[in-house]
Amino acid sequence: MPAAMASNAAPAAARKPGQPEKKYKCQFCNRAFSRSEHRSRHERSHTKERPFKCLKCRSTFVRRDLLLRHDRTVHAKDGGAPLPSEQKRRISNKTQDAATPGPSKGALPLDTTVLDQLEASEDGVVDVDIETAAMLMTDFHHKAMASQEPEMVLDQHPEPVISPTGPQHMEPSVPQVPYTAPGQNMLPQMPWRDSMVPQPEPESQQKTHSAFHAHNHLAPMMERTMSGNTALAPTFPSMSENNLGTPNPLSPYPSMLGPVSPVDYRKSPGPSQALTMTSAPQLESEEQCRKVYENIKQYDSENALLDTFHLPSLNTLNRLLKTYFDLFHHHLPFLHPATFHPTEVAAPLLLAVLSIGALYIFDQDQAYMLHIGSKVLVNQFLQNKENFSSRKCPLWTMQSTLLNMQFSSWSGDPKGLEWACSIKSLLANMVAGNRYELKIRSEAREGAQPSHQEWIEDEQCRRTYYAVYIFFGLLTLTYNHTPAMGFNEFDTLELPSSESLWTMGGDDEEVWREALATSKIITFRQAHDNLFQGETARYSAFATRVMINALFLEVWYHKRSPEALQDVVTEYKLRLALETWEKSLDLCEPETVVVRLSAPHKGHPLIFNAMALYRNTRARLVVDLKSIQEALRYHDSYEVAAAMTNARDKVQRSQEMIKVIQECFDCIEVAAVQGIRWVARTSATNWSIEHPLAGMDLVVILTLWLYRLEHDEEPANEEELAMYNKLRNLFDDDSVDVYGAKLSSTVARLWGSMIDEVVVWGITKLMGEAFKLHSQALVGYEDAMSSRSGSASPLAAGAVQVLEMQMAY
């Protein structure tokens, strides 16, 4: 028995001479302590209490030394005196008590409750003393000097922000009559439906937190310890911090729900521009609801839907529209919000939009009712259309089919994926025919500039084609499906414009023409050639996402080629193109549209999503986990976990693998810096599905590499030790539980627990369960190997003494 365990188990009567008596017992377990403060610190591991609060932001900590480290790293750039250590604080208190016999007013700390009072006040006047007001004015002055803020253009009546913590901040669901339309037996039984809605926070916390910081009470499970470079800490500001404490491009506007994603001024060239916000389309009256119902009736020529279909109420319809355009649309912006009128758009497209909106408020029954309704109406239209031609197919059929395929492919239901795969060729054919019509329409203008309305129509077509291309790329990424569209399909097609130009209102034609003239939009072929020639290219955020999708598919084709091992030239060109794509981020078109999503990236979410695929693409040049992707097709978590564990031989220890592990580190660091608990609660509604899909390969590679490092007979070299320690330092010891495990199995379980805590897309539940099983398999395999060999791992005898860590979930 280890000495530590023996000392804990030893009774007080058997203690050694001079050893203090352990008279303070934990009320939750049998451990005893010699000092009450030691017992209090231990009991916090049971109660999860975090009593040390940062006065500069809303972060809380278990120990004061963690608070001090947080203050030194995160708030170093804010200026002001750092927090004193415990010893200095006690000496300072004693000195003040000796020098001041009577009570006196010292310097008041900047308490965020005063700011909350100011925000909650209707007239902006709060009864505070002069000293507190002076401190607030001084702090605001420091913040104003620390950053240059752009001008913000807001709606006169800003809409309330939907909290990413779940539906408790929204209106309650309106009960609906059960849907019994034909095909109801296609509804999958979702065992995770009851557990995917986050628990509402206590009423006391709801009162003390402002509406736009409702998620800030989630304390981070993991806190990054910067390896020798604390200056990097402000690069990823914690989402739980108050914007006034750590300035960012929109810090004066906390009502935007934390660090929103307008312009990344570090990467976007040009002068500062006014920021704008788009509003979600809404229905204004019951009369408009009746028009929507009549519209559905017109599309349902066979009356297969209306007998059992029940249109949601006005409030629910508006809520679903808002969740789609606020939470999903920005990740794939092929619809035009300003011209999306619910009473006029095609009914199948409206139902498809509403179905995804229902997913984001965790209403599975309503989501499937709307999803099946959209599929029925699209099917009726295609079957009843005489002389069907992909050239004459309206744009809404492509858009509706795309949304329905996304719904089915990521639902976590294998039947839905089978249906999506069965119509891939149909969707690709519609894109090809519609693109040909767009080409003829453009050539007929003979070089003349289109009107704003014509440009919106053409741009919406282009964006839909590229959205289909991106979706097919994700199917290849996740399930190893052969791409249904090649990049030669787009050749001379222009890349998508910037979001600022796309969302510009149609009131002033001249302003739009000037903006279009200053935007240098290049074609897909030009951007593709530039990247492979090592020449940076300037394009929009959406185009950035399109081009990394093209590079990913190039890598996929290369790795599937029989000559891949001998084709060194192609691999060199692919690496050059990837490096050039990353350098081109510095030239990306500036985006001035504020996206109300909480994400660690300061730029547009499309850049954040593209970086996730970029890391995966870099890793796939070295490691291709084809067997895991194929196992995912059939949605059996045990088969997926077995494929993960059986892929050990694909991950080798080499100089090249260290570069891959760096990409894996960058992936998991994004979650670690923000806090696993925060990411688990908010990423499902704020981040795109790309992140769990692209991160799966990276985390599998990481866990297998860690396992190999922990158990190989060959000792780790200096680079491997440095990488191992860097990974280990992402984890905060105080936020872990009480039983030990190796780092490899811990990372697998942490990732699985994070991606399946809150479920919007059912595929993340499957992946989370597979990672947890993979973690158990690593532990079981480790025990079996150790029982056979009876020898310690090579790293345990080396320089790393932090391998034994505790499970963090």
GROMACS .gro file of N, CA and C in nm, residues 676-761:
model
  258
  676ILE      N    1  -1.386   2.284  -2.040
  676ILE     CA    2  -1.463   2.170  -2.091
  676ILE      C    3  -1.610   2.183  -2.055
  677ARG      N    4  -1.639   2.226  -1.934
  677ARG     CA    5  -1.779   2.238  -1.893
  677ARG      C    6  -1.852   2.343  -1.977
  678TRP      N    7  -1.785   2.455  -2.002
  678TRP     CA    8  -1.847   2.560  -2.083
  678TRP      C    9  -1.871   2.510  -2.225
  679VAL      N   10  -1.771   2.446  -2.284
  679VAL     CA   11  -1.784   2.397  -2.420
  679VAL      C   12  -1.892   2.289  -2.427
  680ALA      N   13  -1.898   2.202  -2.325
  680ALA     CA   14  -1.999   2.096  -2.326
  680ALA      C   15  -2.140   2.153  -2.326
  681ARG      N   16  -2.161   2.264  -2.256
  681ARG     CA   17  -2.295   2.321  -2.246
  681ARG      C   18  -2.332   2.410  -2.365
  682THR      N   19  -2.235   2.475  -2.427
  682THR     CA   20  -2.268   2.579  -2.526
  682THR      C   21  -2.230   2.544  -2.669
  683SER      N   22  -2.135   2.454  -2.690
  683SER     CA   23  -2.087   2.431  -2.827
  683SER      C   24  -2.193   2.369  -2.916
  684ALA      N   25  -2.284   2.289  -2.859
  684ALA     CA   26  -2.386   2.224  -2.942
  684ALA      C   27  -2.472   2.325  -3.015
  685THR      N   28  -2.501   2.438  -2.952
  685THR     CA   29  -2.587   2.538  -3.014
  685THR      C   30  -2.511   2.653  -3.077
  686ASN      N   31  -2.384   2.671  -3.039
  686ASN     CA   32  -2.307   2.785  -3.090
  686ASN      C   33  -2.202   2.747  -3.193
  687TRP      N   34  -2.150   2.626  -3.187
  687TRP     CA   35  -2.049   2.582  -3.282
  687TRP      C   36  -2.114   2.495  -3.389
  688SER      N   37  -2.046   2.486  -3.501
  688SER     CA   38  -2.097   2.406  -3.612
  688SER      C   39  -2.072   2.258  -3.589
  689ILE      N   40  -2.145   2.175  -3.663
  689ILE     CA   41  -2.127   2.030  -3.656
  689ILE      C   42  -1.987   1.991  -3.705
  690GLU      N   43  -1.920   2.079  -3.781
  690GLU     CA   44  -1.785   2.047  -3.829
  690GLU      C   45  -1.688   2.015  -3.718
  691HIS      N   46  -1.704   2.078  -3.602
  691HIS     CA   47  -1.604   2.064  -3.496
  691HIS      C   48  -1.602   1.923  -3.436
  692PRO      N   49  -1.714   1.864  -3.396
  692PRO     CA   50  -1.706   1.724  -3.352
  692PRO      C   51  -1.671   1.627  -3.464
  693LEU      N   52  -1.716   1.655  -3.588
  693LEU     CA   53  -1.687   1.565  -3.699
  693LEU      C   54  -1.538   1.567  -3.735
  694ALA      N   55  -1.482   1.688  -3.748
  694ALA     CA   56  -1.340   1.698  -3.783
  694ALA      C   57  -1.250   1.663  -3.666
  695GLY      N   58  -1.298   1.685  -3.544
  695GLY     CA   59  -1.216   1.656  -3.428
  695GLY      C   60  -1.207   1.509  -3.394
  696MET      N   61  -1.295   1.427  -3.450
  696MET     CA   62  -1.295   1.285  -3.414
  696MET      C   63  -1.163   1.218  -3.451
  697ASP      N   64  -1.119   1.233  -3.576
  697ASP     CA   65  -0.992   1.173  -3.618
  697ASP      C   66  -0.877   1.222  -3.531
  698LEU      N   67  -0.876   1.353  -3.503
  698LEU     CA   68  -0.764   1.411  -3.429
  698LEU      C   69  -0.755   1.356  -3.287
  699VAL      N   70  -0.869   1.343  -3.220
  699VAL     CA   71  -0.866   1.293  -3.082
  699VAL      C   72  -0.832   1.144  -3.079
  700VAL      N   73  -0.879   1.067  -3.177
  700VAL     CA   74  -0.840   0.926  -3.183
  700VAL      C   75  -0.689   0.913  -3.202
  701ILE      N   76  -0.633   0.991  -3.295
  701ILE     CA   77  -0.489   0.988  -3.317
  701ILE      C   78  -0.415   1.027  -3.190
  702LEU      N   79  -0.464   1.130  -3.123
  702LEU     CA   80  -0.398   1.178  -3.001
  702LEU      C   81  -0.398   1.071  -2.892
  703THR      N   82  -0.513   1.008  -2.869
  703THR     CA   83  -0.520   0.908  -2.762
  703THR      C   84  -0.433   0.787  -2.793
  704LEU      N   85  -0.429   0.745  -2.919
  704LEU     CA   86  -0.345   0.630  -2.955
  704LEU      C   87  -0.197   0.664  -2.946
  705TRP      N   88  -0.160   0.786  -2.981
  705TRP     CA   89  -0.020   0.828  -2.968
  705TRP      C   90   0.020   0.835  -2.821
  706LEU      N   91  -0.067   0.891  -2.738
  706LEU     CA   92  -0.039   0.896  -2.594
  706LEU      C   93  -0.026   0.755  -2.536
  707TYR      N   94  -0.115   0.666  -2.579
  707TYR     CA   95  -0.108   0.529  -2.531
  707TYR      C   96   0.024   0.463  -2.570
  708ARG      N   97   0.063   0.485  -2.694
  708ARG     CA   98   0.189   0.426  -2.740
  708ARG      C   99   0.307   0.484  -2.661
  709LEU      N  100   0.304   0.613  -2.635
  709LEU     CA  101   0.411   0.678  -2.560
  709LEU      C  102   0.418   0.625  -2.416
  710GLU      N  103   0.302   0.594  -2.361
  710GLU     CA  104   0.297   0.548  -2.223
  710GLU      C  105   0.338   0.401  -2.207
  711HIS      N  106   0.331   0.322  -2.315
  711HIS     CA  107   0.350   0.178  -2.300
  711HIS      C  108   0.459   0.118  -2.388
  712ASP      N  109   0.510   0.192  -2.485
  712ASP     CA  110   0.618   0.136  -2.566
  712ASP      C  111   0.743   0.113  -2.483
  713GLU      N  112   0.819   0.012  -2.521
  713GLU     CA  113   0.945  -0.013  -2.452
  713GLU      C  114   1.049   0.093  -2.486
  714GLU      N  115   1.040   0.150  -2.604
  714GLU     CA  116   1.134   0.255  -2.642
  714GLU      C  117   1.107   0.381  -2.562
  715PRO      N  118   1.206   0.437  -2.495
  715PRO     CA  119   1.184   0.558  -2.415
  715PRO      C  120   1.151   0.677  -2.503
  716ALA      N  121   1.082   0.772  -2.447
  716ALA     CA  122   1.042   0.891  -2.522
  716ALA      C  123   1.160   0.986  -2.539
  717ASN      N  124   1.170   1.049  -2.656
  717ASN     CA  125   1.276   1.148  -2.678
  717ASN      C  126   1.232   1.284  -2.625
  718GLU      N  127   1.319   1.383  -2.641
  718GLU     CA  128   1.292   1.514  -2.582
  718GLU      C  129   1.169   1.579  -2.643
  719GLU      N  130   1.154   1.570  -2.775
  719GLU     CA  131   1.037   1.631  -2.841
  719GLU      C  132   0.907   1.566  -2.793
  720GLU      N  133   0.907   1.435  -2.782
  720GLU     CA  134   0.787   1.365  -2.737
  720GLU      C  135   0.755   1.400  -2.592
  721LEU      N  136   0.859   1.409  -2.508
  721LEU     CA  137   0.836   1.448  -2.368
  721LEU      C  138   0.779   1.590  -2.361
  722ALA      N  139   0.834   1.681  -2.442
  722ALA     CA  140   0.785   1.819  -2.441
  722ALA      C  141   0.639   1.825  -2.484
  723MET      N  142   0.604   1.750  -2.588
  723MET     CA  143   0.465   1.749  -2.635
  723MET      C  144   0.373   1.687  -2.529
  724TYR      N  145   0.420   1.579  -2.466
  724TYR     CA  146   0.339   1.513  -2.363
  724TYR      C  147   0.311   1.610  -2.248
  725ASN      N  148   0.416   1.678  -2.203
  725ASN     CA  149   0.398   1.772  -2.092
  725ASN      C  150   0.309   1.889  -2.132
  726LYS      N  151   0.321   1.933  -2.257
  726LYS     CA  152   0.235   2.042  -2.304
  726LYS      C  153   0.088   2.000  -2.301
  727LEU      N  154   0.062   1.877  -2.343
  727LEU     CA  155  -0.075   1.825  -2.337
  727LEU      C  156  -0.122   1.812  -2.192
  728ARG      N  157  -0.033   1.761  -2.108
  728ARG     CA  158  -0.071   1.741  -1.968
  728ARG      C  159  -0.100   1.873  -1.898
  729ASN      N  160  -0.030   1.978  -1.936
  729ASN     CA  161  -0.048   2.107  -1.871
  729ASN      C  162  -0.180   2.175  -1.909
  730LEU      N  163  -0.250   2.120  -2.008
  730LEU     CA  164  -0.383   2.173  -2.038
  730LEU      C  165  -0.481   2.143  -1.926
  731PHE      N  166  -0.452   2.042  -1.847
  731PHE     CA  167  -0.547   1.993  -1.748
  731PHE      C  168  -0.516   2.052  -1.611
  732ASP      N  169  -0.618   2.101  -1.546
  732ASP     CA  170  -0.606   2.156  -1.413
  732ASP      C  171  -0.632   2.045  -1.311
  733ASP      N  172  -0.532   2.017  -1.225
  733ASP     CA  173  -0.546   1.908  -1.128
  733ASP      C  174  -0.666   1.925  -1.037
  734ASP      N  175  -0.701   2.050  -1.008
  734ASP     CA  176  -0.807   2.071  -0.910
  734ASP      C  177  -0.946   2.046  -0.966
  735SER      N  178  -0.956   2.030  -1.097
  735SER     CA  179  -1.087   2.010  -1.157
  735SER      C  180  -1.112   1.865  -1.194
  736VAL      N  181  -1.033   1.775  -1.142
  736VAL     CA  182  -1.048   1.634  -1.175
  736VAL      C  183  -1.103   1.558  -1.057
  737ASP      N  184  -1.143   1.433  -1.084
  737ASP     CA  185  -1.209   1.353  -0.981
  737ASP      C  186  -1.106   1.274  -0.903
  738VAL      N  187  -1.146   1.167  -0.842
  738VAL     CA  188  -1.064   1.107  -0.737
  738VAL      C  189  -1.008   0.971  -0.772
  739TYR      N  190  -1.020   0.923  -0.895
  739TYR     CA  191  -0.957   0.795  -0.926
  739TYR      C  192  -0.868   0.810  -1.048
  740GLY      N  193  -0.757   0.739  -1.048
  740GLY     CA  194  -0.650   0.765  -1.142
  740GLY      C  195  -0.668   0.694  -1.275
  741ALA      N  196  -0.600   0.748  -1.376
  741ALA     CA  197  -0.598   0.687  -1.509
  741ALA      C  198  -0.486   0.751  -1.588
  742LYS      N  199  -0.444   0.684  -1.693
  742LYS     CA  200  -0.343   0.739  -1.781
  742LYS      C  201  -0.402   0.854  -1.864
  743LEU      N  202  -0.313   0.937  -1.917
  743LEU     CA  203  -0.359   1.053  -1.993
  743LEU      C  204  -0.434   1.013  -2.120
  744SER      N  205  -0.393   0.903  -2.183
  744SER     CA  206  -0.459   0.860  -2.308
  744SER      C  207  -0.607   0.832  -2.285
  745SER      N  208  -0.640   0.752  -2.185
  745SER     CA  209  -0.780   0.717  -2.160
  745SER      C  210  -0.857   0.838  -2.107
  746THR      N  211  -0.788   0.924  -2.033
  746THR     CA  212  -0.855   1.043  -1.979
  746THR      C  213  -0.900   1.137  -2.090
  747VAL      N  214  -0.811   1.160  -2.188
  747VAL     CA  215  -0.846   1.249  -2.300
  747VAL      C  216  -0.965   1.193  -2.377
  748ALA      N  217  -0.967   1.062  -2.399
  748ALA     CA  218  -1.078   1.001  -2.473
  748ALA      C  219  -1.210   1.020  -2.398
  749ARG      N  220  -1.207   0.997  -2.268
  749ARG     CA  221  -1.332   1.010  -2.192
  749ARG      C  222  -1.377   1.156  -2.180
  750LEU      N  223  -1.279   1.246  -2.164
  750LEU     CA  224  -1.314   1.388  -2.157
  750LEU      C  225  -1.383   1.434  -2.285
  751TRP      N  226  -1.324   1.397  -2.398
  751TRP     CA  227  -1.381   1.442  -2.526
  751TRP      C  228  -1.520   1.382  -2.547
  752GLY      N  229  -1.535   1.254  -2.517
  752GLY     CA  230  -1.667   1.192  -2.531
  752GLY      C  231  -1.771   1.255  -2.443
  753SER      N  232  -1.734   1.286  -2.319
  753SER     CA  233  -1.828   1.349  -2.226
  753SER      C  234  -1.864   1.490  -2.270
  754MET      N  235  -1.771   1.556  -2.336
  754MET     CA  236  -1.795   1.694  -2.377
  754MET      C  237  -1.892   1.703  -2.494
  755ILE      N  238  -1.874   1.616  -2.595
  755ILE     CA  239  -1.954   1.632  -2.717
  755ILE      C  240  -2.092   1.572  -2.706
  756ASP      N  241  -2.119   1.491  -2.603
  756ASP     CA  242  -2.253   1.431  -2.596
  756ASP      C  243  -2.333   1.478  -2.475
  757GLU      N  244  -2.287   1.585  -2.408
  757GLU     CA  245  -2.364   1.633  -2.293
  757GLU      C  246  -2.492   1.703  -2.337
  758VAL      N  247  -2.481   1.793  -2.434
  758VAL     CA  248  -2.597   1.860  -2.492
  758VAL      C  249  -2.602   1.821  -2.639
  759VAL      N  250  -2.713   1.765  -2.683
  759VAL     CA  251  -2.722   1.707  -2.817
  759VAL      C  252  -2.820   1.785  -2.903
  760VAL      N  253  -2.770   1.843  -3.010
  760VAL     CA  254  -2.855   1.898  -3.116
  760VAL      C  255  -2.861   1.798  -3.231
  761TRP      N  256  -2.744   1.751  -3.274
  761TRP     CA  257  -2.734   1.652  -3.380
  761TRP      C  258  -2.701   1.517  -3.316
   0.00000   0.00000   0.00000
